[in-house]
Amino acid sequence: MRFTGQRQRILAHNVANLTTPNHQSKDVSPQGFQELLGEAIARRRKSSSIVGGTMPMRGSREVRVGKSGSMSLVPQRGTGLGGVLLHDRNDRDVERLMQSMTENYGMYRVASDLMRARVGELRTAISQRIA
């Protein structure tokens, strides 16, 4: 959810600057993040037979991971119109930007649904223990 929230800010910045001369759109790769997350999950599964535990992610050019587990995104210049600049030296591509925002919303929705399910399981377990 942190990834999609930070990516949404990047995409919103691109939308806000659609008509700004010389603006070069930026983005981060969802596929790159998913690969990093998949590798972290695989490492945790190999290192521990216990469900849960720590899941340290390694960083990349676009994803910086702090020692405390914090994550920040470093957006790279997007492809925009495939490197073609418009008359105002802007590389806006509204269709691609809307597609990225829709894709990001879908990823957020999946993550929030999974989290909601886990919280529901915890609430059920806690309420049964108290009763």
XYZ file of C-alpha atoms in Angstrom:
131
model
C 0.000 0.000 0.000
C 2.946 2.309 0.674
C 4.231 1.772 -2.855
C 0.900 2.634 -4.471
C 0.411 5.673 -2.226
C 3.802 7.084 -3.116
C 3.336 6.257 -6.797
C -0.037 8.038 -6.749
C 1.723 11.226 -5.592
C 4.180 10.911 -8.495
C 1.366 10.381 -11.008
C -0.643 13.288 -9.540
C 2.436 15.495 -9.965
C 2.519 14.512 -13.638
C -1.178 15.373 -14.009
C -0.662 18.748 -12.316
C 2.096 19.543 -14.804
C 0.388 18.394 -18.013
C 0.566 21.886 -19.491
C 3.820 23.010 -17.877
C 6.469 23.761 -20.497
C 9.628 21.626 -20.255
C 8.012 19.182 -17.815
C 9.315 15.644 -18.209
C 6.992 13.064 -16.651
C 8.385 10.614 -14.099
C 7.217 7.258 -12.828
C 8.373 4.088 -11.105
C 7.993 0.555 -12.391
C 5.285 -1.495 -10.670
C 6.840 -4.634 -12.195
C 10.202 -3.744 -10.649
C 8.613 -3.331 -7.216
C 6.688 -6.586 -7.578
C 9.947 -8.390 -8.407
C 11.633 -6.939 -5.309
C 8.657 -7.928 -3.155
C 8.592 -11.439 -4.647
C 12.310 -11.877 -3.919
C 11.821 -10.701 -0.320
C 8.950 -13.155 0.181
C 11.018 -16.003 -1.283
C 13.978 -15.164 1.007
C 11.722 -15.111 4.066
C 10.180 -18.458 3.152
C 13.635 -20.035 2.757
C 15.029 -18.581 5.973
C 12.145 -19.290 8.343
C 9.603 -22.003 8.851
C 7.601 -19.617 11.025
C 4.708 -17.774 9.447
C 5.440 -14.058 9.549
C 8.705 -12.613 10.735
C 10.812 -9.959 9.106
C 10.903 -9.528 5.379
C 13.840 -7.312 4.470
C 13.643 -5.982 0.942
C 16.666 -4.963 -1.027
C 16.568 -1.622 -2.752
C 16.879 -0.747 -6.406
C 17.400 2.303 -8.551
C 13.741 3.269 -8.022
C 13.016 1.844 -4.558
C 15.107 2.890 -1.571
C 14.727 0.849 1.595
C 15.862 2.310 4.921
C 17.371 0.363 7.817
C 14.116 0.688 9.741
C 12.156 -0.806 6.850
C 10.993 2.538 5.517
C 10.566 2.786 1.780
C 10.878 5.738 -0.560
C 10.512 5.899 -4.304
C 12.946 7.600 -6.655
C 10.989 8.242 -9.848
C 12.798 8.043 -13.147
C 12.015 9.952 -16.285
C 9.076 8.228 -17.940
C 8.831 7.282 -21.574
C 6.034 9.782 -22.182
C 5.498 9.834 -25.929
C 8.422 7.514 -26.556
C 10.973 10.302 -26.215
C 9.074 12.708 -28.487
C 8.668 16.196 -27.060
C 5.754 18.425 -27.966
C 6.140 22.050 -29.090
C 6.454 23.190 -25.451
C 9.143 20.532 -24.730
C 6.654 18.551 -22.632
C 6.348 14.776 -23.083
C 2.775 14.428 -21.842
C 0.769 11.382 -22.824
C -2.643 11.667 -21.188
C -3.799 8.186 -22.198
C -0.721 6.486 -20.756
C -0.986 8.573 -17.593
C -4.641 7.592 -17.090
C -3.720 3.954 -17.707
C -0.977 4.188 -15.067
C -3.362 5.767 -12.565
C -5.969 3.052 -13.171
C -3.326 0.329 -12.807
C -2.093 1.921 -9.586
C -5.628 2.095 -8.181
C -6.113 -1.604 -8.946
C -2.911 -2.501 -7.108
C -3.997 -0.369 -4.131
C -7.404 -2.018 -4.090
C -5.914 -5.530 -4.053
C -3.478 -4.604 -1.269
C -6.189 -2.967 0.850
C -8.551 -5.940 0.370
C -5.803 -8.333 1.511
C -5.049 -6.158 4.524
C -8.735 -5.878 5.412
C -9.028 -9.682 5.291
C -6.017 -10.098 7.603
C -7.350 -7.542 10.079
C -10.706 -9.345 10.025
C -8.965 -12.634 10.835
C -7.145 -10.983 13.746
C -10.358 -9.458 15.085
C -12.087 -12.824 14.911
C -9.210 -14.541 16.719
C -9.096 -11.861 19.423
C -12.863 -11.862 19.975
C -12.910 -15.672 20.309
C -10.066 -15.590 22.807
C -11.792 -12.983 24.976
C -15.175 -14.726 24.916
